[in-house]
XYZ file of N, CA, C and O in Angstrom:
788
model
N 16.312 -10.032 -4.736
C 15.599 -8.777 -4.590
C 16.325 -7.903 -3.569
O 16.607 -8.334 -2.460
N 16.628 -6.679 -3.965
C 17.277 -5.740 -3.063
C 16.216 -4.951 -2.309
O 15.356 -4.317 -2.921
N 16.266 -4.997 -0.992
C 15.290 -4.295 -0.176
C 15.920 -3.000 0.326
O 16.977 -3.025 0.959
N 15.303 -1.849 0.035
C 15.874 -0.578 0.504
C 16.022 -0.575 2.018
O 15.122 -1.014 2.736
N 17.138 -0.079 2.521
C 17.349 -0.058 3.975
C 16.446 0.966 4.652
O 15.919 1.873 4.007
N 16.297 0.810 5.955
C 15.523 1.764 6.737
C 16.439 2.900 7.165
O 17.547 2.671 7.655
N 15.983 4.137 6.971
C 16.772 5.300 7.343
C 16.683 5.610 8.823
O 15.960 4.939 9.578
N 17.385 6.629 9.241
C 17.388 7.023 10.648
C 16.005 7.465 11.122
O 15.708 7.406 12.311
N 15.177 7.906 10.180
C 13.823 8.334 10.538
C 12.844 7.171 10.580
O 11.646 7.358 10.778
N 13.352 5.938 10.352
C 12.495 4.763 10.412
C 11.761 4.458 9.120
O 10.944 3.543 9.076
N 12.044 5.206 8.066
C 11.374 5.000 6.779
C 12.401 4.495 5.769
O 13.566 4.916 5.779
N 11.972 3.602 4.910
C 12.888 3.007 3.928
C 13.431 4.061 2.959
O 12.700 4.924 2.493
N 14.702 3.923 2.660
C 15.380 4.863 1.764
C 15.213 4.361 0.335
O 16.083 3.677 -0.208
N 14.110 4.696 -0.274
C 13.828 4.305 -1.655
C 14.377 5.368 -2.603
O 14.798 6.444 -2.160
N 14.348 5.114 -3.912
C 14.804 6.143 -4.862
C 13.949 7.408 -4.829
O 14.310 8.406 -5.452
N 12.824 7.368 -4.139
C 11.923 8.524 -4.098
C 12.044 9.325 -2.805
O 11.203 10.179 -2.520
N 13.077 9.057 -2.027
C 13.318 9.806 -0.786
C 14.465 10.786 -0.977
O 15.355 10.566 -1.786
N 14.435 11.871 -0.213
C 15.530 12.833 -0.232
C 15.660 13.597 -1.529
O 16.765 13.938 -1.951
N 14.539 13.874 -2.173
C 14.556 14.543 -3.471
C 14.209 16.022 -3.342
O 13.519 16.436 -2.407
N 14.669 16.799 -4.313
C 14.223 18.185 -4.407
C 12.771 18.184 -4.898
O 12.244 17.162 -5.348
N 12.136 19.329 -4.813
C 10.749 19.430 -5.273
C 10.634 19.084 -6.764
O 9.738 18.348 -7.170
N 11.548 19.600 -7.568
C 11.497 19.305 -9.007
C 11.727 17.829 -9.281
O 11.083 17.240 -10.163
N 12.631 17.194 -8.529
C 12.851 15.756 -8.700
C 11.595 14.963 -8.334
O 11.275 13.969 -8.995
N 10.901 15.377 -7.297
C 9.672 14.685 -6.916
C 8.636 14.748 -8.040
O 7.965 13.762 -8.335
N 8.521 15.917 -8.652
C 7.575 16.059 -9.773
C 7.986 15.141 -10.916
O 7.148 14.450 -11.517
N 9.294 15.103 -11.194
C 9.761 14.269 -12.301
C 9.626 12.772 -11.984
O 9.294 11.978 -12.863
N 9.845 12.390 -10.750
C 9.662 10.992 -10.357
C 8.184 10.598 -10.449
O 7.868 9.452 -10.787
N 7.305 11.527 -10.159
C 5.876 11.266 -10.323
C 5.565 10.982 -11.790
O 4.894 10.001 -12.119
N 6.092 11.818 -12.676
C 5.901 11.580 -14.113
C 6.496 10.240 -14.526
O 5.910 9.484 -15.297
N 7.676 9.923 -13.972
C 8.325 8.658 -14.316
C 7.501 7.460 -13.866
O 7.392 6.465 -14.587
N 6.932 7.557 -12.678
C 6.094 6.460 -12.176
C 4.907 6.224 -13.105
O 4.557 5.074 -13.403
N 4.310 7.301 -13.566
C 3.158 7.168 -14.470
C 3.590 6.656 -15.845
O 2.852 5.910 -16.496
N 4.786 7.035 -16.269
C 5.315 6.549 -17.541
C 5.538 5.042 -17.513
O 5.170 4.315 -18.452
N 6.129 4.549 -16.415
C 6.340 3.102 -16.282
C 4.995 2.379 -16.270
O 4.840 1.323 -16.881
N 4.016 2.948 -15.599
C 2.686 2.328 -15.567
C 2.087 2.265 -16.969
O 1.480 1.258 -17.353
N 2.268 3.319 -17.745
C 1.745 3.329 -19.110
C 2.390 2.246 -19.969
O 1.762 1.685 -20.872
N 3.652 1.928 -19.665
C 4.366 0.898 -20.421
C 4.052 -0.518 -19.937
O 3.987 -1.452 -20.736
N 3.863 -0.688 -18.631
C 3.783 -2.031 -18.041
C 2.389 -2.505 -17.666
O 2.199 -3.700 -17.463
N 1.456 -1.602 -17.524
C 0.115 -1.995 -17.071
C -0.781 -2.207 -18.292
O -1.131 -1.247 -18.982
N -1.114 -3.451 -18.537
C -1.919 -3.794 -19.703
C -3.208 -4.480 -19.270
O -3.410 -4.763 -18.105
N -4.064 -4.765 -20.232
C -5.295 -5.484 -19.922
C -6.517 -4.590 -20.015
O -6.411 -3.382 -20.231
N -7.688 -5.175 -19.859
C -8.939 -4.421 -20.049
C -9.122 -3.268 -19.072
O -9.740 -2.265 -19.417
N -8.601 -3.394 -17.862
C -8.746 -2.317 -16.875
C -7.605 -1.323 -17.001
O -7.802 -0.118 -17.142
N -6.378 -1.822 -16.964
C -5.219 -0.948 -16.948
C -4.842 -0.415 -18.328
O -4.029 0.495 -18.436
N -5.408 -0.970 -19.367
C -5.112 -0.472 -20.708
C -5.439 1.002 -20.867
O -4.874 1.688 -21.720
N -6.322 1.493 -20.032
C -6.704 2.903 -20.077
C -5.565 3.814 -19.610
O -5.555 5.012 -19.893
N -4.608 3.243 -18.897
C -3.502 4.049 -18.370
C -2.723 4.721 -19.492
O -2.351 5.898 -19.381
N -2.463 4.009 -20.573
C -1.690 4.596 -21.673
C -2.413 5.807 -22.257
O -1.793 6.843 -22.530
N -3.713 5.702 -22.419
C -4.500 6.825 -22.936
C -4.452 8.008 -21.974
O -4.256 9.159 -22.379
N -4.628 7.716 -20.685
C -4.582 8.774 -19.674
C -3.197 9.406 -19.601
O -3.061 10.622 -19.403
N -2.149 8.595 -19.761
C -0.792 9.136 -19.702
C -0.527 10.067 -20.883
O 0.074 11.134 -20.723
N -0.946 9.668 -22.070
C -0.772 10.528 -23.241
C -1.486 11.865 -23.053
O -0.971 12.929 -23.428
N -2.650 11.812 -22.467
C -3.381 13.038 -22.159
C -2.630 13.874 -21.121
O -2.536 15.103 -21.224
N -2.054 13.205 -20.140
C -1.314 13.857 -19.061
C -0.129 14.655 -19.589
O 0.073 15.823 -19.218
N 0.678 14.043 -20.459
C 1.883 14.740 -20.927
C 1.542 15.879 -21.892
O 2.332 16.810 -22.049
N 0.377 15.833 -22.512
C -0.060 16.952 -23.359
C -0.646 18.071 -22.494
O -0.299 19.248 -22.648
N -1.489 17.694 -21.550
C -2.141 18.684 -20.682
C -1.129 19.468 -19.865
O -1.270 20.689 -19.685
N -0.104 18.781 -19.379
C 0.855 19.419 -18.470
C 2.246 19.556 -19.086
O 3.250 19.568 -18.369
N 2.312 19.668 -20.408
C 3.607 19.663 -21.090
C 4.499 20.839 -20.686
O 5.719 20.696 -20.609
N 3.923 22.006 -20.385
C 4.734 23.166 -20.036
C 5.475 22.922 -18.720
O 6.695 23.104 -18.630
N 4.743 22.480 -17.695
C 5.378 22.218 -16.407
C 6.375 21.064 -16.507
O 7.473 21.125 -15.945
N 6.006 20.007 -17.226
C 6.890 18.845 -17.327
C 8.185 19.186 -18.053
O 9.273 18.760 -17.653
N 8.093 19.968 -19.108
C 9.292 20.371 -19.842
C 10.184 21.253 -18.969
O 11.412 21.070 -18.907
N 9.577 22.195 -18.271
C 10.334 23.081 -17.370
C 11.001 22.276 -16.257
O 12.171 22.491 -15.932
N 10.277 21.328 -15.715
C 10.809 20.517 -14.617
C 11.995 19.683 -15.077
O 13.004 19.578 -14.368
N 11.902 19.095 -16.245
C 13.001 18.285 -16.757
C 14.268 19.120 -16.892
O 15.374 18.678 -16.523
N 14.143 20.338 -17.395
C 15.311 21.214 -17.545
C 15.896 21.598 -16.186
O 17.118 21.657 -16.014
N 15.023 21.865 -15.214
C 15.490 22.221 -13.878
C 16.222 21.058 -13.211
O 17.241 21.257 -12.539
N 15.728 19.837 -13.430
C 16.397 18.665 -12.856
C 17.752 18.459 -13.532
O 18.736 18.120 -12.868
N 17.825 18.686 -14.846
C 19.118 18.617 -15.536
C 20.118 19.571 -14.889
O 21.269 19.210 -14.611
N 19.688 20.784 -14.620
C 20.581 21.776 -14.000
C 21.013 21.334 -12.604
O 22.165 21.544 -12.208
N 20.088 20.760 -11.867
C 20.425 20.267 -10.526
C 21.548 19.241 -10.587
O 22.492 19.289 -9.798
N 21.448 18.302 -11.528
C 22.451 17.240 -11.618
C 23.796 17.783 -12.082
O 24.844 17.351 -11.594
N 23.789 18.724 -13.007
C 25.041 19.323 -13.470
C 25.714 20.067 -12.319
O 26.942 19.983 -12.129
N 24.920 20.759 -11.518
C 25.463 21.504 -10.377
C 25.901 20.563 -9.254
O 26.918 20.782 -8.598
N 25.148 19.499 -9.040
C 25.433 18.559 -7.950
C 26.705 17.752 -8.215
O 27.402 17.343 -7.294
N 26.986 17.480 -9.494
C 28.158 16.673 -9.870
C 29.042 17.477 -10.817
O 29.170 17.143 -12.000
N 29.697 18.529 -10.308
C 30.441 19.451 -11.192
C 31.632 18.820 -11.907
O 31.994 19.252 -12.992
N 32.238 17.807 -11.310
C 33.425 17.202 -11.934
C 33.093 15.884 -12.627
O 33.979 15.139 -13.015
N 31.805 15.613 -12.760
C 31.383 14.377 -13.415
C 30.355 14.724 -14.489
O 29.958 15.875 -14.639
N 29.939 13.706 -15.207
C 28.899 13.916 -16.218
C 27.535 13.809 -15.522
O 26.972 12.730 -15.393
N 27.034 14.954 -15.056
C 25.792 14.978 -14.292
C 24.609 14.419 -15.052
O 23.759 13.735 -14.474
N 24.547 14.671 -16.346
C 23.403 14.192 -17.130
C 23.450 12.672 -17.294
O 22.405 12.015 -17.301
N 24.649 12.132 -17.400
C 24.761 10.671 -17.475
C 24.355 10.034 -16.152
O 23.708 8.990 -16.133
N 24.752 10.666 -15.048
C 24.341 10.165 -13.734
C 22.824 10.192 -13.615
O 22.203 9.265 -13.110
N 22.225 11.263 -14.104
C 20.761 11.343 -14.066
C 20.135 10.210 -14.887
O 19.182 9.570 -14.447
N 20.667 9.958 -16.069
C 20.137 8.870 -16.909
C 20.225 7.524 -16.197
O 19.292 6.719 -16.243
N 21.361 7.278 -15.545
C 21.533 6.014 -14.816
C 20.520 5.899 -13.690
O 19.921 4.846 -13.477
N 20.316 6.988 -12.973
C 19.345 6.960 -11.872
C 17.929 6.761 -12.385
O 17.109 6.120 -11.724
N 17.641 7.312 -13.537
C 16.301 7.118 -14.106
C 16.090 5.652 -14.502
O 15.002 5.101 -14.321
N 17.133 5.023 -15.018
C 17.032 3.597 -15.346
C 16.764 2.784 -14.087
O 15.902 1.900 -14.071
N 17.498 3.097 -13.019
C 17.278 2.408 -11.741
C 15.860 2.658 -11.228
O 15.220 1.760 -10.678
N 15.379 3.881 -11.409
C 14.027 4.220 -10.956
C 12.979 3.432 -11.733
O 12.012 2.909 -11.152
N 13.149 3.325 -13.036
C 12.194 2.562 -13.849
C 12.177 1.093 -13.419
O 11.120 0.472 -13.345
N 13.351 0.550 -13.125
C 13.413 -0.834 -12.641
C 12.728 -0.976 -11.287
O 12.069 -1.984 -11.017
N 12.883 0.021 -10.440
C 12.244 0.015 -9.129
C 10.723 -0.048 -9.289
O 10.045 -0.832 -8.612
N 10.180 0.761 -10.190
C 8.734 0.793 -10.389
C 8.194 -0.469 -11.067
O 6.985 -0.686 -11.088
N 9.082 -1.286 -11.622
C 8.642 -2.494 -12.336
C 8.624 -3.734 -11.448
O 8.542 -4.854 -11.946
N 8.653 -3.572 -10.131
C 8.681 -4.707 -9.202
C 7.429 -5.574 -9.376
O 6.311 -5.112 -9.116
N 7.566 -6.836 -9.800
C 6.385 -7.665 -10.105
C 5.392 -7.886 -8.965
O 4.183 -7.845 -9.216
N 5.822 -8.123 -7.715
C 4.830 -8.460 -6.686
C 3.799 -7.368 -6.389
O 2.748 -7.667 -5.835
N 4.107 -6.111 -6.742
C 3.156 -5.032 -6.432
C 2.496 -4.484 -7.690
O 1.879 -3.418 -7.656
N 2.593 -5.219 -8.764
C 2.100 -4.697 -10.045
C 0.634 -4.286 -9.981
O 0.266 -3.211 -10.463
N -0.206 -5.096 -9.391
C -1.635 -4.783 -9.367
C -1.907 -3.493 -8.594
O -2.616 -2.600 -9.084
N -1.336 -3.384 -7.386
C -1.555 -2.177 -6.584
C -0.965 -0.949 -7.263
O -1.545 0.141 -7.240
N 0.213 -1.130 -7.858
C 0.883 -0.025 -8.547
C 0.066 0.450 -9.749
O -0.110 1.663 -9.952
N -0.431 -0.471 -10.530
C -1.232 -0.092 -11.695
C -2.532 0.585 -11.259
O -2.963 1.575 -11.873
N -3.154 0.079 -10.212
C -4.398 0.679 -9.719
C -4.184 2.125 -9.289
O -4.946 3.024 -9.668
N -3.156 2.358 -8.481
C -2.939 3.718 -7.986
C -2.482 4.646 -9.098
O -2.835 5.832 -9.122
N -1.726 4.135 -10.059
C -1.274 4.968 -11.181
C -2.450 5.423 -12.030
O -2.506 6.589 -12.456
N -3.380 4.526 -12.276
C -4.565 4.904 -13.049
C -5.341 5.994 -12.316
O -5.766 6.989 -12.921
N -5.508 5.821 -11.027
C -6.252 6.808 -10.245
C -5.534 8.162 -10.248
O -6.166 9.213 -10.428
N -4.216 8.142 -10.078
C -3.451 9.394 -10.069
C -3.518 10.098 -11.422
O -3.606 11.330 -11.494
N -3.449 9.341 -12.488
C -3.530 9.943 -13.819
C -4.894 10.588 -14.040
O -4.985 11.719 -14.546
N -5.940 9.893 -13.679
C -7.280 10.437 -13.871
C -7.460 11.732 -13.077
O -8.045 12.701 -13.571
N -6.945 11.733 -11.844
C -7.065 12.933 -11.014
C -6.185 14.066 -11.544
O -6.620 15.227 -11.605
N -4.955 13.740 -11.944
C -4.034 14.765 -12.442
C -4.558 15.417 -13.710
O -4.355 16.620 -13.936
N -5.234 14.650 -14.535
C -5.746 15.186 -15.794
C -6.910 16.152 -15.597
O -7.287 16.866 -16.532
N -7.473 16.179 -14.400
C -8.559 17.116 -14.095
C -8.037 18.398 -13.445
O -8.805 19.339 -13.223
N -6.747 18.435 -13.138
C -6.177 19.578 -12.432
C -5.815 20.713 -13.381
O -5.392 20.475 -14.517
N -5.929 21.946 -12.902
C -5.356 23.058 -13.675
C -3.835 22.954 -13.637
O -3.261 22.347 -12.736
N -3.180 23.542 -14.624
C -1.727 23.404 -14.737
C -0.981 23.864 -13.496
O 0.028 23.268 -13.117
N -1.467 24.911 -12.844
C -0.724 25.439 -11.704
C -0.914 24.606 -10.435
O -0.297 24.892 -9.409
N -1.731 23.577 -10.489
C -1.956 22.736 -9.311
C -1.207 21.412 -9.387
O -1.158 20.669 -8.400
N -0.628 21.107 -10.535
C 0.002 19.789 -10.694
C 1.221 19.602 -9.800
O 1.418 18.517 -9.251
N 2.025 20.644 -9.614
C 3.263 20.490 -8.844
C 2.978 19.983 -7.437
O 3.581 19.005 -6.982
N 2.058 20.623 -6.742
C 1.722 20.184 -5.380
C 1.118 18.784 -5.391
O 1.408 17.965 -4.518
N 0.285 18.517 -6.379
C -0.340 17.196 -6.471
C 0.722 16.118 -6.709
O 0.665 15.027 -6.126
N 1.706 16.419 -7.558
C 2.742 15.435 -7.895
C 3.606 15.104 -6.684
O 3.997 13.949 -6.484
N 3.921 16.101 -5.861
C 4.747 15.869 -4.676
C 4.042 14.905 -3.724
O 4.657 13.971 -3.188
N 2.749 15.122 -3.518
C 1.981 14.194 -2.679
C 1.774 12.861 -3.399
O 1.807 11.793 -2.779
N 1.604 12.922 -4.714
C 1.330 11.715 -5.496
C 2.478 10.734 -5.518
O 2.269 9.515 -5.419
N 3.720 11.227 -5.623
C 4.855 10.296 -5.646
C 5.003 9.620 -4.293
O 5.382 8.443 -4.217
N 4.669 10.328 -3.220
C 4.719 9.710 -1.889
C 3.685 8.590 -1.783
O 3.965 7.520 -1.228
N 2.498 8.814 -2.335
C 1.448 7.787 -2.307
C 1.844 6.559 -3.120
O 1.646 5.422 -2.694
N 2.407 6.798 -4.290
C 2.825 5.678 -5.141
C 3.971 4.909 -4.472
O 3.973 3.675 -4.437
N 4.930 5.641 -3.927
C 6.069 4.987 -3.290
C 5.627 4.166 -2.085
O 6.235 3.130 -1.774
N 4.580 4.592 -1.424
C 4.097 3.871 -0.250
C 3.652 2.450 -0.594
O 3.735 1.546 0.244
N 3.203 2.234 -1.822
C 2.852 0.884 -2.265
C 4.069 -0.035 -2.145
O 3.974 -1.172 -1.670
N 5.225 0.463 -2.553
C 6.455 -0.320 -2.532
C 6.981 -0.476 -1.108
O 7.414 -1.556 -0.714
N 6.949 0.615 -0.342
C 7.428 0.564 1.040
C 6.601 -0.441 1.841
O 7.153 -1.227 2.622
N 5.295 -0.426 1.651
C 4.421 -1.368 2.365
C 4.781 -2.809 2.012
O 4.838 -3.684 2.882
N 5.051 -3.060 0.732
C 5.443 -4.407 0.325
C 6.758 -4.813 0.981
O 6.873 -5.913 1.530
N 7.774 -3.933 0.931
C 9.067 -4.272 1.508
C 8.950 -4.511 3.009
O 9.544 -5.451 3.544
N 8.197 -3.667 3.699
C 8.006 -3.861 5.138
C 7.331 -5.203 5.418
O 7.720 -5.929 6.338
N 6.325 -5.542 4.631
C 5.617 -6.816 4.814
C 6.519 -8.000 4.525
O 6.477 -9.024 5.216
N 7.356 -7.869 3.506
C 8.253 -8.965 3.134
C 9.284 -9.214 4.232
O 9.569 -10.360 4.584
N 9.843 -8.126 4.771
C 10.819 -8.269 5.859
C 10.156 -8.907 7.075
O 10.740 -9.778 7.729
N 8.920 -8.500 7.375
C 8.212 -9.089 8.509
C 7.942 -10.575 8.263
O 8.057 -11.401 9.175
N 7.597 -10.929 7.029
C 7.388 -12.342 6.676
C 8.663 -13.154 6.921
O 8.616 -14.250 7.489
N 9.805 -12.616 6.504
C 11.061 -13.338 6.714
C 11.341 -13.535 8.206
O 11.804 -14.593 8.621
N 11.053 -12.501 9.006
C 11.250 -12.622 10.450
C 10.310 -13.670 11.042
O 10.714 -14.486 11.874
N 9.043 -13.611 10.635
C 8.058 -14.568 11.150
C 8.430 -15.994 10.758
O 8.283 -16.931 11.552
N 8.908 -16.166 9.526
C 9.299 -17.493 9.058
C 10.489 -18.024 9.861
O 10.506 -19.191 10.276
N 11.470 -17.168 10.099
C 12.636 -17.591 10.884
C 12.223 -17.956 12.310
O 12.688 -18.952 12.870
N 11.307 -17.169 12.870
C 10.819 -17.448 14.227
C 10.069 -18.776 14.267
O 10.250 -19.589 15.178
N 9.222 -19.016 13.272
C 8.460 -20.268 13.208
C 9.406 -21.461 13.081
O 9.232 -22.478 13.755
N 10.404 -21.322 12.223
C 11.355 -22.419 12.029
C 12.112 -22.732 13.315
O 12.375 -23.894 13.630
N 12.474 -21.689 14.057
C 13.180 -21.915 15.315
C 12.309 -22.667 16.315
O 12.783 -23.513 17.059
N 11.009 -22.373 16.299
C 10.114 -22.968 17.295
C 9.559 -24.320 16.875
O 9.410 -25.221 17.703
N 9.220 -24.463 15.600
C 8.429 -25.627 15.201
C 9.042 -26.511 14.122
O 8.576 -27.631 13.919
N 10.019 -26.037 13.417
C 10.561 -26.853 12.323
C 11.241 -28.092 12.892
O 11.831 -28.042 13.974
N 11.148 -29.233 12.194
C 11.821 -30.441 12.669
C 13.317 -30.198 12.799
O 13.936 -29.570 11.949
N 13.854 -30.690 13.904
C 15.290 -30.545 14.125
C 16.027 -31.655 13.389
O 15.558 -32.787 13.308
N 17.169 -31.354 12.836
C 17.924 -32.403 12.135
C 18.381 -33.479 13.125
O 18.743 -33.181 14.254
N 18.294 -34.731 12.685
C 18.730 -35.853 13.524
C 20.223 -36.041 13.319
O 20.699 -36.143 12.198
N 20.955 -36.135 14.456
C 22.403 -36.283 14.353
C 22.754 -37.700 13.968
O 22.259 -38.666 14.529
N 23.585 -37.843 12.973
C 24.115 -39.159 12.605
C 25.627 -39.043 12.588
O 26.172 -38.064 12.078
N 26.313 -40.039 13.152
C 27.782 -39.984 13.154
C 28.317 -39.908 11.742
O 27.716 -40.419 10.796
N 29.436 -39.315 11.630
C 30.057 -39.161 10.323
C 30.402 -40.531 9.740
O 30.856 -41.431 10.439
N 30.216 -40.646 8.467
C 30.544 -41.906 7.786
C 32.031 -42.186 7.808
O 32.461 -43.302 7.567
N 32.817 -41.168 8.089
C 34.258 -41.382 8.124
C 34.687 -42.113 9.392
O 35.746 -42.702 9.436
N 33.840 -42.018 10.425
C 34.207 -42.644 11.686
C 33.456 -43.955 11.886
O 34.026 -44.966 12.253
N 32.185 -43.896 11.659
C 31.351 -45.086 11.879
C 30.849 -45.595 10.530
O 30.985 -44.944 9.518
N 30.220 -46.756 10.606
C 29.567 -47.360 9.439
C 30.534 -47.682 8.308
O 30.124 -47.783 7.167
N 31.792 -47.770 8.628
C 32.746 -48.196 7.620
C 32.869 -49.717 7.694
O 32.857 -50.287 8.790
N 32.973 -50.405 6.586
C 33.144 -51.858 6.647
C 34.460 -52.200 7.346
O 35.459 -51.511 7.169
N 34.381 -53.236 8.167
C 35.599 -53.637 8.888
C 36.560 -54.322 7.937
O 36.167 -55.107 7.089
N 37.802 -53.990 8.100
C 38.832 -54.624 7.269
C 39.922 -55.146 8.188
O 40.169 -54.589 9.245
N 40.535 -56.257 7.779
C 41.645 -56.814 8.550
C 42.929 -56.309 7.945
O 43.139 -56.448 6.733
N 43.756 -55.679 8.770
C 44.994 -55.163 8.192
C 45.838 -56.299 7.662
O 45.821 -57.400 8.206
N 46.537 -56.075 6.591
C 47.376 -57.141 6.037
C 48.494 -57.501 7.014
O 48.970 -56.657 7.744
N 48.848 -58.803 7.023
C 49.926 -59.279 7.901
C 51.230 -59.133 7.141
O 51.360 -59.609 6.016
N 52.139 -58.453 7.775
C 53.436 -58.285 7.134
C 54.214 -59.591 7.216
O 54.171 -60.286 8.220
N 54.862 -59.926 6.161
C 55.685 -61.153 6.154
C 57.116 -60.768 5.834
O 57.376 -59.764 5.174
N 58.009 -61.583 6.301
C 59.432 -61.370 5.996
C 60.036 -62.744 5.714
O 59.435 -63.767 6.050
N 61.187 -62.808 5.149
C 61.792 -64.121 4.862
C 61.922 -64.966 6.111
O 61.788 -66.166 6.073
N 62.117 -64.295 7.278
C 62.306 -65.083 8.490
C 61.010 -65.668 9.021
O 61.031 -66.545 9.859
N 59.880 -65.124 8.565
C 58.620 -65.630 9.080
C 57.801 -66.322 8.019
O 56.633 -66.569 8.212
N 58.387 -66.618 6.906
C 57.668 -67.279 5.847
C 57.381 -68.728 6.159
O 57.814 -69.252 7.182
N 56.699 -69.430 5.288
C 56.324 -70.824 5.564
C 57.521 -71.742 5.681
O 57.449 -72.791 6.297
N 58.612 -71.346 5.062
C 59.774 -72.222 5.109
C 60.756 -71.818 6.207
O 61.883 -72.336 6.261
N 60.355 -70.855 7.016
C 61.292 -70.383 8.040
C 61.641 -71.543 8.995
O 60.781 -72.284 9.388
N 62.868 -71.614 9.333
C 63.314 -72.640 10.268
C 63.593 -73.983 9.611
O 64.013 -74.925 10.257
N 63.286 -74.113 8.318
C 63.533 -75.389 7.617
C 64.967 -75.372 7.061
O 65.436 -74.354 6.596
N 65.593 -76.483 7.097
C 66.940 -76.518 6.516
C 66.900 -76.245 5.014
O 65.955 -76.629 4.345
N 67.876 -75.516 4.564
C 67.918 -75.143 3.197
C 68.533 -76.141 2.307
O 69.026 -77.150 2.642
C-alpha cells in the first residue's frame, strides 16, 4: 500500500490536493462515480440510482467542467499528450478511491453527498463539490494518518515489550562434531619402517 506523503503544510498530498476549481468539481464527480460502481448491497445499492440522477440533474455543469479540465491539461502539458496524461491520472484516482479498508466510510459519505447534491440547484453544485471532495478525501487521509500511527505504536511496543532474540553461537564455530585429523603416513613411518628389506 502506497501512503501519500505529508506536504509542507502538514497535510497528506493525495490526488485531490493542489487542484484547480474545475479539477475539484471533476474529482468530486469521479469519487461519486467510483462509489456507484463499487458500493453494493441493500444500503449502498441506492448509490447507483442517486448517481444516475446526479449526472442527469447536473449534466450541463459536468459537461462544461470536463471540457475545461481537458483544456487545462492540454495547456499544462504543451509538448506532451495532455489528454492521455489526464486519462492516466483519472485511472490512478479511481484506484485511490477503491481502497478496501475505508470502503464502508467511503460508501456512506458518497451516498450522503449524492443525496444532498441532487437537492441543489444547478448553480450551487460547484461550491458544494469543492467542499464535498475535501470531505470525501478526508476519509482517506484519516485512514492513512491512523495507519501510520499504528505502525509507529507497533514499532514502539516491539522495542519495549517484544521478546528479545536469544543469542546462540554460530553452528560454524560451535556444535560441530569433533573429528580427528587424519595422520599423515610416509614410507619412512609405515609399519615396516626400520625393518630389513
